């Protein structure tokens, strides 16, 4: 059957051109959504790796240095009490009371370490699997980033798939926290062997716009979390050695050991002096 005069075929160049033209804005919108998703994932990787470092530094700081801080406080109290006992002055007695008060439990002290201290501010919290270092190794970092880029929940829109990915990423985060390369490799194999979800892109402009709005809100929440981490006491301490936080812990430990030795020598001198004056 031939077309009547003035009627164009449904597949004429003009019709195809119009269809292509009408789909271009939506294609650009879909590309913007994909770009926003990838940018959000990269940002979340950066925030999560920083969170792990802050948490590990906090835990290691307390586990390794907490006893030294406690010993320093105790020595300061003993020295102040020895001085007060020798002088008997009101000022020295007041200083001795203040020094002893520092050794006592202090409400809120655990806030500095995000709840990782005991209620007495001294006792380490038991951790059956403490991190080996503040910053996981290069291979652990590589495996972690690859897994998050592949399995991040933000890449899924089906509720069941989002839940599956969220559970998987939670296990990935836990393995990364402890720098467990073997566990990360096992998780990578598990992901590759698992079902590959369909990655169909939204076809309606309204859905795409809603997706962009959600991504923007998610990024805003992550930015707030990153700001809180950045302003925390532990993060401020880590800024003293951003390239080697483990080295910073070692440096602090050495300094504390010297302080302990000096205070022990001072206390021993006061005890000898007190006995000599009897």
Coordinates of C-alpha atoms in Angstrom, one line a residue:
X1 CA 0.0 0.0 0.0
X2 CA 1.4 3.4 -1.0
X3 CA 1.2 6.6 1.0
X4 CA -1.3 9.1 -0.2
X5 CA 0.1 12.4 -1.4
X6 CA 1.2 14.6 1.6
X7 CA 1.4 11.7 4.0
X8 CA 4.8 10.7 5.4
X9 CA 6.0 7.2 6.2
X10 CA 6.2 6.4 10.0
X11 CA 9.9 5.8 9.4
X12 CA 10.7 8.8 7.3
X13 CA 13.9 10.7 8.1
X14 CA 11.8 13.7 9.4
X15 CA 9.9 11.5 11.9
X16 CA 13.0 9.7 13.1
X17 CA 14.8 13.1 13.5
X18 CA 11.9 14.5 15.6
X19 CA 11.9 11.4 17.8
X20 CA 15.6 11.6 18.3
X21 CA 15.4 15.3 19.1
X22 CA 12.7 14.7 21.7
X23 CA 14.7 12.1 23.5
X24 CA 17.9 14.2 23.8
X25 CA 16.9 16.1 26.9
X26 CA 16.0 12.9 28.7
X27 CA 19.2 11.3 27.6
X28 CA 21.2 14.2 29.0
X29 CA 19.2 14.0 32.2
X30 CA 19.9 10.2 32.5
X31 CA 23.6 11.0 32.0
X32 CA 23.5 13.6 34.7
X33 CA 21.9 11.1 37.1
X34 CA 24.6 8.5 36.4
X35 CA 27.4 11.1 36.9
X36 CA 25.8 12.2 40.1
X37 CA 25.6 8.6 41.3
X38 CA 29.3 8.0 40.6
X39 CA 30.3 11.3 42.2
X40 CA 28.3 10.5 45.3
X41 CA 29.9 7.0 45.6
X42 CA 33.4 8.5 45.3
X43 CA 32.5 11.0 48.0
X44 CA 31.1 8.4 50.3
X45 CA 34.2 6.3 49.8
X46 CA 36.3 9.2 50.9
X47 CA 34.1 9.9 53.9
X48 CA 34.0 6.3 55.0
X49 CA 37.8 5.8 54.7
X50 CA 38.3 8.9 56.8
X51 CA 35.8 7.7 59.3
X52 CA 37.7 4.4 59.6
X53 CA 41.0 6.2 60.2
X54 CA 39.5 8.4 62.8
X55 CA 37.9 5.5 64.6
X56 CA 41.0 3.3 64.4
X57 CA 43.2 6.2 65.6
X58 CA 40.8 6.8 68.5
X59 CA 40.8 3.1 69.5
X60 CA 44.6 2.6 69.1
X61 CA 45.2 5.9 70.9
X62 CA 43.3 4.7 73.9
X63 CA 44.5 1.1 73.9
X64 CA 48.2 2.0 73.5
X65 CA 48.4 5.3 75.3
X66 CA 45.5 5.2 77.8
X67 CA 47.6 3.4 80.5
X68 CA 50.4 6.0 80.1
X69 CA 48.0 8.9 80.5
X70 CA 46.5 7.2 83.6
X71 CA 50.0 6.6 85.1
X72 CA 50.9 10.3 84.5
X73 CA 47.8 11.5 86.3
X74 CA 48.5 9.1 89.2
X75 CA 52.1 10.3 89.4
X76 CA 51.0 13.9 89.3
X77 CA 48.6 13.3 92.2
X78 CA 51.3 11.4 94.2
X79 CA 53.8 14.2 93.6
X80 CA 51.3 16.9 94.6
X81 CA 50.4 15.0 97.7
X82 CA 54.0 14.5 98.7
X83 CA 54.7 18.2 98.2
X84 CA 51.6 19.1 100.3
X85 CA 52.6 16.7 103.1
X86 CA 56.0 18.2 103.3
X87 CA 55.0 21.9 103.1
X88 CA 51.6 21.8 104.8
X89 CA 50.6 25.0 102.9
X90 CA 47.0 25.5 101.9
X91 CA 47.9 26.2 98.3
X92 CA 49.8 22.9 98.0
X93 CA 47.0 21.0 99.7
X94 CA 44.5 22.5 97.2
X95 CA 46.8 21.5 94.3
X96 CA 47.0 18.0 95.7
X97 CA 43.2 17.8 95.9
X98 CA 42.9 19.0 92.3
X99 CA 45.5 16.5 91.1
X100 CA 43.8 13.6 92.8
X101 CA 40.4 14.7 91.4
X102 CA 41.9 14.3 87.9
X103 CA 42.5 10.6 88.6
X104 CA 38.9 10.1 89.6
X105 CA 36.1 9.2 87.1
X106 CA 35.0 12.1 85.0
X107 CA 31.6 12.1 83.4
X108 CA 31.8 12.8 79.6
X109 CA 35.5 12.0 79.3
X110 CA 34.6 9.2 76.8
X111 CA 33.2 11.8 74.4
X112 CA 36.7 12.6 73.1
X113 CA 37.1 9.0 72.0
X114 CA 33.6 8.4 70.6
X115 CA 32.6 6.1 73.5
X116 CA 35.7 4.0 73.3
X117 CA 36.9 4.7 76.9
X118 CA 35.6 3.0 80.0
X119 CA 33.4 4.9 82.4
X120 CA 36.5 5.6 84.6
X121 CA 38.3 7.3 81.7
X122 CA 41.2 4.8 82.1
X123 CA 40.2 1.2 81.6
X124 CA 40.5 0.1 77.9
X125 CA 37.4 -1.3 76.3
X126 CA 37.9 -5.0 75.4
X127 CA 38.2 -5.5 71.7
X128 CA 38.6 -9.1 70.5
X129 CA 39.9 -8.0 67.1
X130 CA 41.6 -4.6 67.4
X131 CA 42.9 -2.9 64.2
X132 CA 46.6 -3.4 63.5
X133 CA 47.1 0.2 62.4
X134 CA 45.2 3.4 61.9
X135 CA 45.3 3.4 58.1
X136 CA 44.6 0.0 56.3
X137 CA 47.3 -1.1 53.8
X138 CA 47.3 -0.1 50.1
X139 CA 45.9 -3.4 48.9
X140 CA 43.1 -3.3 51.4
X141 CA 42.3 0.3 50.2
X142 CA 42.3 -0.9 46.6
X143 CA 40.0 -3.8 47.3
X144 CA 37.7 -1.7 49.4
X145 CA 37.3 1.0 46.7
X146 CA 36.6 -1.6 44.0
X147 CA 34.0 -3.4 46.0
X148 CA 32.2 -0.2 46.9
X149 CA 32.1 1.1 43.4
X150 CA 30.6 -2.2 42.2
X151 CA 28.2 -3.0 45.0
X152 CA 27.1 0.4 46.4
X153 CA 23.4 0.5 47.3
X154 CA 23.0 3.8 45.6
X155 CA 23.4 2.0 42.2
X156 CA 20.2 0.1 42.8
X157 CA 16.6 1.4 42.9
X158 CA 14.7 -1.8 43.6
X159 CA 14.1 -2.0 47.3
X160 CA 15.2 -5.7 47.6
X161 CA 18.4 -5.0 45.7
X162 CA 19.2 -2.0 47.8
X163 CA 18.8 -4.1 51.0
X164 CA 21.0 -6.9 49.6
X165 CA 23.7 -4.4 48.6
X166 CA 23.5 -2.6 52.0
X167 CA 24.0 -5.8 53.9
X168 CA 27.0 -6.7 51.7
X169 CA 28.6 -3.3 52.0
X170 CA 28.2 -3.5 55.8
X171 CA 30.4 -6.6 55.7
X172 CA 32.9 -4.9 53.4
X173 CA 33.1 -1.9 55.7
X174 CA 33.8 -4.2 58.7
X175 CA 36.5 -6.0 56.9
X176 CA 38.1 -2.7 55.8
X177 CA 38.0 -1.3 59.3
X178 CA 40.4 -4.1 60.4
X179 CA 42.4 -4.0 57.2
X180 CA 41.5 -7.6 56.5
X181 CA 42.8 -8.1 53.0
X182 CA 41.9 -11.8 52.9
X183 CA 38.3 -11.1 53.9
X184 CA 38.0 -8.4 51.3
X185 CA 39.2 -10.8 48.6
X186 CA 36.6 -13.3 49.7
X187 CA 33.9 -10.7 49.6
X188 CA 35.1 -9.7 46.1
X189 CA 34.7 -13.4 44.9
X190 CA 31.3 -13.6 46.6
X191 CA 30.1 -10.5 44.7
X192 CA 31.4 -11.7 41.4
X193 CA 29.7 -15.1 41.9
X194 CA 26.4 -13.6 43.0
X195 CA 23.4 -12.5 40.9
X196 CA 24.0 -9.5 38.7
X197 CA 21.1 -7.2 39.1
X198 CA 19.6 -5.4 36.1
X199 CA 20.8 -1.9 35.8
X200 CA 18.0 -0.4 33.8
X201 CA 18.0 3.4 33.8
X202 CA 14.9 5.4 34.6
X203 CA 13.0 6.2 31.5
X204 CA 10.7 9.0 32.8
X205 CA 11.9 12.5 33.4
X206 CA 10.0 12.7 36.7
X207 CA 11.8 9.7 38.0
X208 CA 15.2 11.1 36.9
X209 CA 14.5 14.4 38.6
X210 CA 13.5 12.7 41.8
X211 CA 16.7 10.6 41.7
X212 CA 18.8 13.7 41.3
X213 CA 17.0 15.3 44.3
X214 CA 17.7 12.2 46.4
X215 CA 21.3 12.2 45.4
X216 CA 21.7 15.8 46.4
X217 CA 20.1 15.2 49.8
X218 CA 22.3 12.2 50.4
X219 CA 25.4 14.2 49.5
X220 CA 24.3 17.0 51.9
X221 CA 24.0 14.5 54.8
X222 CA 27.4 13.0 53.9
X223 CA 29.0 16.5 53.9
X224 CA 27.6 17.1 57.4
X225 CA 29.0 13.8 58.6
X226 CA 32.4 14.7 57.0
X227 CA 32.3 18.1 58.7
X228 CA 31.6 16.5 62.1
X229 CA 34.5 14.1 61.6
X230 CA 36.8 16.9 60.5
X231 CA 36.1 18.9 63.6
X232 CA 36.4 16.1 66.1
X233 CA 39.2 16.2 68.6
X234 CA 40.8 13.0 67.2
X235 CA 40.8 14.4 63.6
X236 CA 42.4 17.6 64.8
X237 CA 45.1 15.4 66.5
X238 CA 45.6 13.4 63.3
X239 CA 46.3 16.6 61.3
X240 CA 49.6 16.8 63.1
X241 CA 50.8 13.9 60.9
X242 CA 48.3 13.4 58.1
X243 CA 50.7 11.2 56.1
X244 CA 51.7 8.9 59.0
X245 CA 49.1 8.7 61.8
X246 CA 50.7 5.5 63.1
X247 CA 54.0 7.3 63.4
X248 CA 52.3 10.0 65.3
X249 CA 51.0 7.4 67.8
X250 CA 54.6 6.1 68.2
X251 CA 55.9 9.7 68.8
X252 CA 53.3 10.4 71.4
X253 CA 54.0 7.1 73.1
X254 CA 57.7 7.9 73.3
X255 CA 57.0 11.4 74.7
X256 CA 54.7 9.9 77.3
X257 CA 57.2 7.4 78.4
X258 CA 59.7 10.1 78.9
X259 CA 57.2 12.1 81.0
X260 CA 56.5 9.0 83.1
X261 CA 60.2 8.5 83.7
X262 CA 60.7 12.1 84.7
X263 CA 57.7 12.1 87.1
X264 CA 58.8 8.8 88.7
X265 CA 62.2 10.3 89.3
X266 CA 60.7 13.4 90.8
X267 CA 58.4 11.3 93.1
X268 CA 61.4 9.2 94.2
X269 CA 63.3 12.3 95.0
X270 CA 60.5 13.7 97.1
X271 CA 60.1 10.4 99.0
X272 CA 63.9 10.3 99.7
X273 CA 63.8 14.0 100.9
X274 CA 60.8 13.3 103.1
X275 CA 62.5 10.3 104.7
X276 CA 65.7 12.3 105.2
X277 CA 63.9 15.0 107.0
X278 CA 62.3 12.6 109.5

